[in-house]
């Protein structure tokens, strides 16, 4: 059966442009009532323009969809509460939240002002915290919630000049992992999207023109929509989406080594083992260091 969103209410933060606008359109086309949140503003977060959100709402309504605008910033607790209040006042519930809003203040770490580090953390990370926290009691009461965080290769892999952005884009992984544990019993599922969309103002045009037709937001939106839907049955996953290629990203560890441990090992013992410790030729899914220690100790007949 086709996946639809009738009776579902979805908030998409930062949906006045770029990826968020595309998600809002896609979700509305599937029947969702959408809160288009965006205070406007430049790519560095300065300034504001209410017409940005209004325009996307008008576009959705012109296509027969349902949407309402929200101009609050995700970067304050009060703003996030305002975004959720807009959804509840207009539509009575919040079924899914897409934490998509973002800004850029790129500079090499040596030259980066700490104020620019904090601003980027505030929008990407604390914005995701505030919005998720504001929606949480509503989702708990409904016994249904879907939350999508937006991570990035800049944090998962690293990218020059984006220490603030990379840190902010992976801070939500820890948040997701904890909320996965806390939210599961209330059917609140949380996942991350790692998108690639070359046409947005944050990404700018891709260097190779043959790639450009593929790396657009339209190729990412179906994954985000599924993560917001009743059909979604995963939590705590990171979904990579680029040009129709989709993958799930998880942590792996090296097989590692259990050193003789009747006494604590020395720095030299550790140094002698680094070739094994950092050997990723046979990676294993990471489920915890203590768990593996216990298994190895049991295997050695020590526990
Ligand atoms: P964009 O600049 O077109 O969209 C970001 C939107 O967030 C803008 O419309 C902006 O007004 C809004 N925004 C900024 N501060 C806000 C605030 N305080 N409250 C609410 N909204 C705010 O850029 P793009 O590329 O569409 O980025 C969307 C998300 O995807 C971001 O989180 C970005 O980090 C992430 N991302 C994008 C990639 C890409 O290839 N375009 C790659 C990886 C991640």
Coordinates of C-alpha atoms and ligand atoms in Angstrom, one line a residue:
X1 CA 0.0 0.0 0.0
X2 CA 1.3 3.5 -0.8
X3 CA 2.6 5.4 2.1
X4 CA 0.5 8.5 2.8
X5 CA 0.4 11.2 5.5
X6 CA -3.3 12.0 5.8
X7 CA -4.1 13.1 9.4
X8 CA -0.3 13.4 10.0
X9 CA 1.3 16.8 11.0
X10 CA 5.0 17.4 10.1
X11 CA 7.2 20.2 11.2
X12 CA 10.1 20.9 8.9
X13 CA 12.5 23.5 10.3
X14 CA 14.4 25.7 7.9
X15 CA 12.0 24.8 5.1
X16 CA 11.9 28.2 3.4
X17 CA 14.6 27.0 1.0
X18 CA 16.9 24.3 -0.1
X19 CA 16.4 20.7 1.2
X20 CA 13.8 21.8 3.8
X21 CA 11.6 23.4 1.1
X22 CA 11.8 20.2 -1.0
X23 CA 10.9 18.0 2.1
X24 CA 7.9 20.3 2.9
X25 CA 6.6 20.0 -0.7
X26 CA 7.1 16.3 -0.9
X27 CA 5.4 15.6 2.5
X28 CA 2.5 17.9 1.5
X29 CA 2.1 16.1 -1.8
X30 CA 1.8 12.9 0.2
X31 CA -1.1 14.4 2.3
X32 CA 0.8 15.7 5.3
X33 CA -0.2 19.0 7.0
X34 CA 3.1 20.8 7.1
X35 CA 4.5 23.5 9.3
X36 CA 7.0 25.5 7.1
X37 CA 9.4 27.0 9.7
X38 CA 11.9 29.5 8.6
X39 CA 12.8 33.0 9.9
X40 CA 14.5 33.8 6.6
X41 CA 18.0 35.2 6.9
X42 CA 21.3 34.8 5.2
X43 CA 23.3 31.6 5.0
X44 CA 25.3 32.8 8.0
X45 CA 22.1 33.2 10.0
X46 CA 22.1 37.0 10.0
X47 CA 18.9 39.0 9.2
X48 CA 15.4 37.7 8.6
X49 CA 12.6 37.6 6.1
X50 CA 9.1 36.2 6.8
X51 CA 8.3 36.1 3.1
X52 CA 10.6 33.1 2.7
X53 CA 8.3 30.8 4.7
X54 CA 5.1 32.5 3.4
X55 CA 6.2 31.7 -0.2
X56 CA 6.6 28.0 0.4
X57 CA 3.3 27.8 2.2
X58 CA 1.6 29.6 -0.8
X59 CA 3.3 27.2 -3.2
X60 CA 2.0 24.2 -1.2
X61 CA -1.5 25.6 -0.9
X62 CA -1.5 26.4 -4.7
X63 CA -0.9 22.7 -5.4
X64 CA -3.8 21.7 -3.2
X65 CA -1.7 20.9 -0.1
X66 CA -2.0 22.1 3.5
X67 CA 0.7 24.1 5.2
X68 CA 1.1 26.9 7.8
X69 CA 4.1 29.2 8.2
X70 CA 6.2 29.6 11.3
X71 CA 8.8 32.4 11.6
X72 CA 10.5 31.4 14.9
X73 CA 14.1 30.6 15.2
X74 CA 15.1 27.1 16.3
X75 CA 18.0 28.6 18.1
X76 CA 16.1 29.6 21.2
X77 CA 14.0 27.5 23.5
X78 CA 11.1 29.9 23.2
X79 CA 11.4 29.9 19.4
X80 CA 11.2 26.1 19.4
X81 CA 8.2 26.1 21.6
X82 CA 6.6 28.6 19.3
X83 CA 7.2 26.3 16.3
X84 CA 5.5 23.4 18.1
X85 CA 2.7 25.7 19.3
X86 CA 2.1 26.7 15.7
X87 CA 1.6 23.1 14.7
X88 CA -0.6 22.3 17.7
X89 CA -2.8 25.4 17.3
X90 CA -3.2 24.9 13.5
X91 CA -3.6 21.1 13.4
X92 CA -3.8 19.8 16.9
X93 CA -0.8 17.5 16.9
X94 CA 2.8 16.9 15.9
X95 CA 3.6 13.5 14.3
X96 CA 7.0 14.2 12.8
X97 CA 9.7 16.8 13.2
X98 CA 12.5 17.2 10.7
X99 CA 15.4 19.1 12.3
X100 CA 16.8 20.6 9.1
X101 CA 17.5 24.3 9.9
X102 CA 21.1 25.3 9.5
X103 CA 23.7 28.1 8.9
X104 CA 27.3 28.2 8.0
X105 CA 30.2 30.2 9.4
X106 CA 33.2 28.5 7.8
X107 CA 36.8 29.3 8.8
X108 CA 39.9 27.3 9.6
X109 CA 40.0 26.4 13.3
X110 CA 42.9 28.7 14.0
X111 CA 41.1 31.7 12.6
X112 CA 37.6 30.8 13.8
X113 CA 36.0 33.2 16.3
X114 CA 34.4 31.3 19.2
X115 CA 31.2 33.3 18.7
X116 CA 31.0 31.7 15.2
X117 CA 31.5 28.3 16.7
X118 CA 28.8 28.9 19.2
X119 CA 26.3 30.3 16.7
X120 CA 26.6 27.2 14.5
X121 CA 26.3 24.9 17.4
X122 CA 23.3 26.9 18.6
X123 CA 21.3 26.6 15.3
X124 CA 22.2 23.0 14.2
X125 CA 22.6 21.3 17.6
X126 CA 20.8 23.2 20.3
X127 CA 18.1 24.0 17.7
X128 CA 17.6 20.2 17.3
X129 CA 17.6 19.8 21.0
X130 CA 15.1 22.6 21.6
X131 CA 12.7 21.5 18.9
X132 CA 12.8 17.9 19.8
X133 CA 12.3 18.8 23.5
X134 CA 9.3 21.0 22.6
X135 CA 7.7 18.2 20.5
X136 CA 8.5 15.4 23.0
X137 CA 5.5 15.7 25.4
X138 CA 3.1 16.0 22.4
X139 CA 4.6 12.9 20.8
X140 CA 4.6 11.0 24.1
X141 CA 1.0 11.8 24.7
X142 CA 0.1 10.6 21.2
X143 CA 2.2 7.5 21.6
X144 CA 3.6 8.3 18.1
X145 CA 6.5 10.4 17.0
X146 CA 9.1 10.5 14.2
X147 CA 12.2 12.7 14.5
X148 CA 14.7 13.3 11.8
X149 CA 18.0 14.9 12.6
X150 CA 20.3 16.2 9.9
X151 CA 23.9 15.2 10.0
X152 CA 26.7 15.7 7.4
X153 CA 29.8 14.2 5.9
X154 CA 31.6 17.3 7.3
X155 CA 31.2 15.8 10.8
X156 CA 31.0 12.1 9.9
X157 CA 34.2 12.2 7.9
X158 CA 35.6 15.7 8.4
X159 CA 36.0 18.8 6.1
X160 CA 38.5 21.6 6.2
X161 CA 37.2 24.9 7.6
X162 CA 34.1 23.4 9.2
X163 CA 35.1 22.6 12.8
X164 CA 32.0 24.3 14.1
X165 CA 29.7 22.8 11.5
X166 CA 31.2 19.3 11.7
X167 CA 30.9 19.2 15.5
X168 CA 27.4 20.5 15.4
X169 CA 26.3 18.0 12.7
X170 CA 27.5 15.0 14.7
X171 CA 26.5 16.2 18.2
X172 CA 23.0 15.0 17.5
X173 CA 24.2 11.4 17.1
X174 CA 24.6 11.2 20.8
X175 CA 21.2 12.8 21.4
X176 CA 19.6 10.4 18.9
X177 CA 21.1 7.4 20.6
X178 CA 19.9 8.4 24.0
X179 CA 16.4 9.4 22.9
X180 CA 16.1 6.2 21.0
X181 CA 16.3 4.4 24.3
X182 CA 14.0 6.9 26.1
X183 CA 11.4 7.2 23.2
X184 CA 11.0 3.6 22.1
X185 CA 8.3 2.7 24.6
X186 CA 6.1 5.6 23.3
X187 CA 6.7 4.7 19.6
X188 CA 8.9 7.7 19.1
X189 CA 11.5 6.8 16.5
X190 CA 14.5 9.0 15.8
X191 CA 17.0 8.8 12.9
X192 CA 19.5 11.0 11.1
X193 CA 19.7 11.9 7.4
X194 CA 23.0 12.7 5.8
X195 CA 21.9 14.4 2.6
X196 CA 23.8 15.6 -0.5
X197 CA 22.1 18.4 -2.5
X198 CA 24.3 20.4 -4.6
X199 CA 21.9 23.1 -5.6
X200 CA 21.2 24.6 -2.2
X201 CA 22.7 27.8 -1.1
X202 CA 24.6 26.0 1.8
X203 CA 26.2 23.5 -0.6
X204 CA 26.6 25.7 -3.6
X205 CA 27.0 24.2 -7.2
X206 CA 28.9 20.9 -7.4
X207 CA 32.2 21.1 -9.2
X208 CA 31.4 18.4 -11.8
X209 CA 28.3 19.4 -13.9
X210 CA 27.5 15.8 -14.9
X211 CA 26.7 15.1 -11.2
X212 CA 24.5 18.1 -10.6
X213 CA 21.2 16.6 -12.1
X214 CA 21.5 13.8 -9.6
X215 CA 22.5 15.5 -6.4
X216 CA 19.4 17.4 -5.8
X217 CA 17.0 17.6 -2.8
X218 CA 14.4 15.6 -4.7
X219 CA 16.7 12.6 -4.5
X220 CA 16.9 13.0 -0.7
X221 CA 13.2 13.8 0.1
X222 CA 11.8 10.2 -0.2
X223 CA 14.2 9.0 2.5
X224 CA 13.2 11.8 4.9
X225 CA 9.5 11.2 4.2
X226 CA 9.9 7.5 4.9
X227 CA 11.7 8.3 8.2
X228 CA 8.7 10.5 9.1
X229 CA 6.1 8.0 8.2
X230 CA 4.1 5.2 9.9
X231 CA 6.0 2.8 7.8
X232 CA 9.3 3.7 9.4
X233 CA 10.4 0.8 11.7
X234 CA 14.0 1.8 12.5
X235 CA 15.4 4.1 15.2
X236 CA 18.9 5.3 15.8
X237 CA 20.0 4.9 12.2
X238 CA 22.0 7.3 10.0
X239 CA 20.8 7.3 6.4
X240 CA 23.1 8.6 3.7
X241 CA 21.2 9.9 0.6
X242 CA 22.8 11.1 -2.6
X243 CA 21.5 11.0 -6.2
X244 CA 19.3 8.0 -5.6
X245 CA 22.0 6.1 -3.7
X246 CA 20.9 5.3 -0.1
X247 CA 22.9 3.6 2.6
X248 CA 22.9 3.2 6.4
X249 CA 25.9 4.2 8.4
X250 CA 26.9 2.5 11.7
X251 CA 29.9 2.5 13.9
X252 CA 32.3 -0.4 13.7
X253 CA 35.3 -1.3 15.8
X254 CA 38.5 -3.2 15.2
X255 CA 38.5 -6.8 16.7
X256 CA 40.9 -5.3 19.3
X257 CA 43.1 -7.1 21.7
X258 CA 42.8 -8.2 25.4
X259 CA 46.1 -7.6 27.0
X260 CA 47.2 -9.6 30.1
X261 CA 45.2 -7.8 32.8
X262 CA 46.0 -9.3 36.2
X263 CA 47.5 -5.9 36.7
X264 CA 46.8 -2.7 34.7
X265 CA 48.8 -2.7 31.5
X266 CA 51.6 -0.1 30.9
X267 CA 51.9 2.6 28.3
X268 CA 54.5 0.4 26.6
X269 CA 52.1 -2.6 26.6
X270 CA 49.5 -0.4 24.9
X271 CA 52.1 0.9 22.4
X272 CA 53.2 -2.7 21.5
X273 CA 49.5 -3.5 20.7
X274 CA 48.6 -0.6 18.5
X275 CA 49.0 -2.5 15.3
X276 CA 46.2 -4.8 16.4
X277 CA 44.1 -2.1 18.1
X278 CA 44.0 0.0 14.9
X279 CA 43.7 -2.9 12.5
X280 CA 40.4 -2.5 10.7
X281 CA 40.9 -5.3 8.2
X282 CA 38.1 -7.3 9.8
X283 CA 35.7 -4.7 11.4
X284 CA 33.0 -5.7 13.8
X285 CA 29.7 -3.9 14.6
X286 CA 30.3 -1.7 17.7
X287 CA 28.0 -2.6 20.5
X288 CA 30.1 -1.5 23.5
X289 CA 33.6 -1.9 24.9
X290 CA 32.6 -3.3 28.2
X291 CA 30.4 -5.9 26.6
X292 CA 33.2 -7.2 24.5
X293 CA 35.6 -7.2 27.5
X294 CA 33.1 -9.4 29.4
X295 CA 32.8 -11.8 26.4
X296 CA 36.5 -12.1 26.1
X297 CA 37.0 -12.7 29.8
X298 CA 34.3 -15.4 29.8
X299 CA 35.9 -17.0 26.7
X300 CA 39.2 -17.0 28.6
X301 CA 37.5 -18.7 31.6
X302 CA 38.2 -15.8 33.9
X303 CA 34.6 -14.9 34.6
Ligands
LIG1 P1 19.9 26.2 3.1 O1 20.7 27.3 3.5 O2 19.2 26.3 1.7 O3 18.7 25.8 4.1 C1 18.8 26.0 5.5 C2 17.6 26.7 5.9 O4 17.6 26.9 7.4 C3 17.5 28.2 5.4 O5 16.2 28.3 4.7 C4 17.6 29.0 6.6 O6 16.8 30.2 6.5 C5 17.1 28.1 7.7 N1 17.5 28.6 9.0 C6 18.7 29.1 9.3 N2 18.7 29.4 10.6 C7 17.5 29.1 11.1 C8 17.0 29.2 12.4 N3 17.6 29.7 13.5 N4 15.7 28.7 12.6 C9 15.0 28.1 11.6 N5 15.5 28.1 10.3 C10 16.8 28.5 10.1 O7 20.8 24.9 3.1 P2 20.5 23.3 2.8 O8 21.7 22.8 2.1 O9 19.2 23.1 2.3 O10 20.7 22.7 4.3 C11 19.6 22.1 5.0 C12 20.2 21.2 6.0 O11 20.9 20.1 5.4 C13 21.2 21.8 7.0 O12 21.0 21.3 8.3 C14 22.5 21.4 6.4 O13 23.5 21.4 7.4 C15 22.2 20.0 5.9 N6 23.1 19.5 5.0 C16 23.1 19.9 3.7 C17 23.9 19.3 2.7 C18 23.8 19.6 1.3 O14 24.5 18.9 0.5 N7 23.1 20.7 0.9 C19 24.9 18.2 3.1 C20 24.8 17.9 4.5 C21 23.9 18.4 5.4

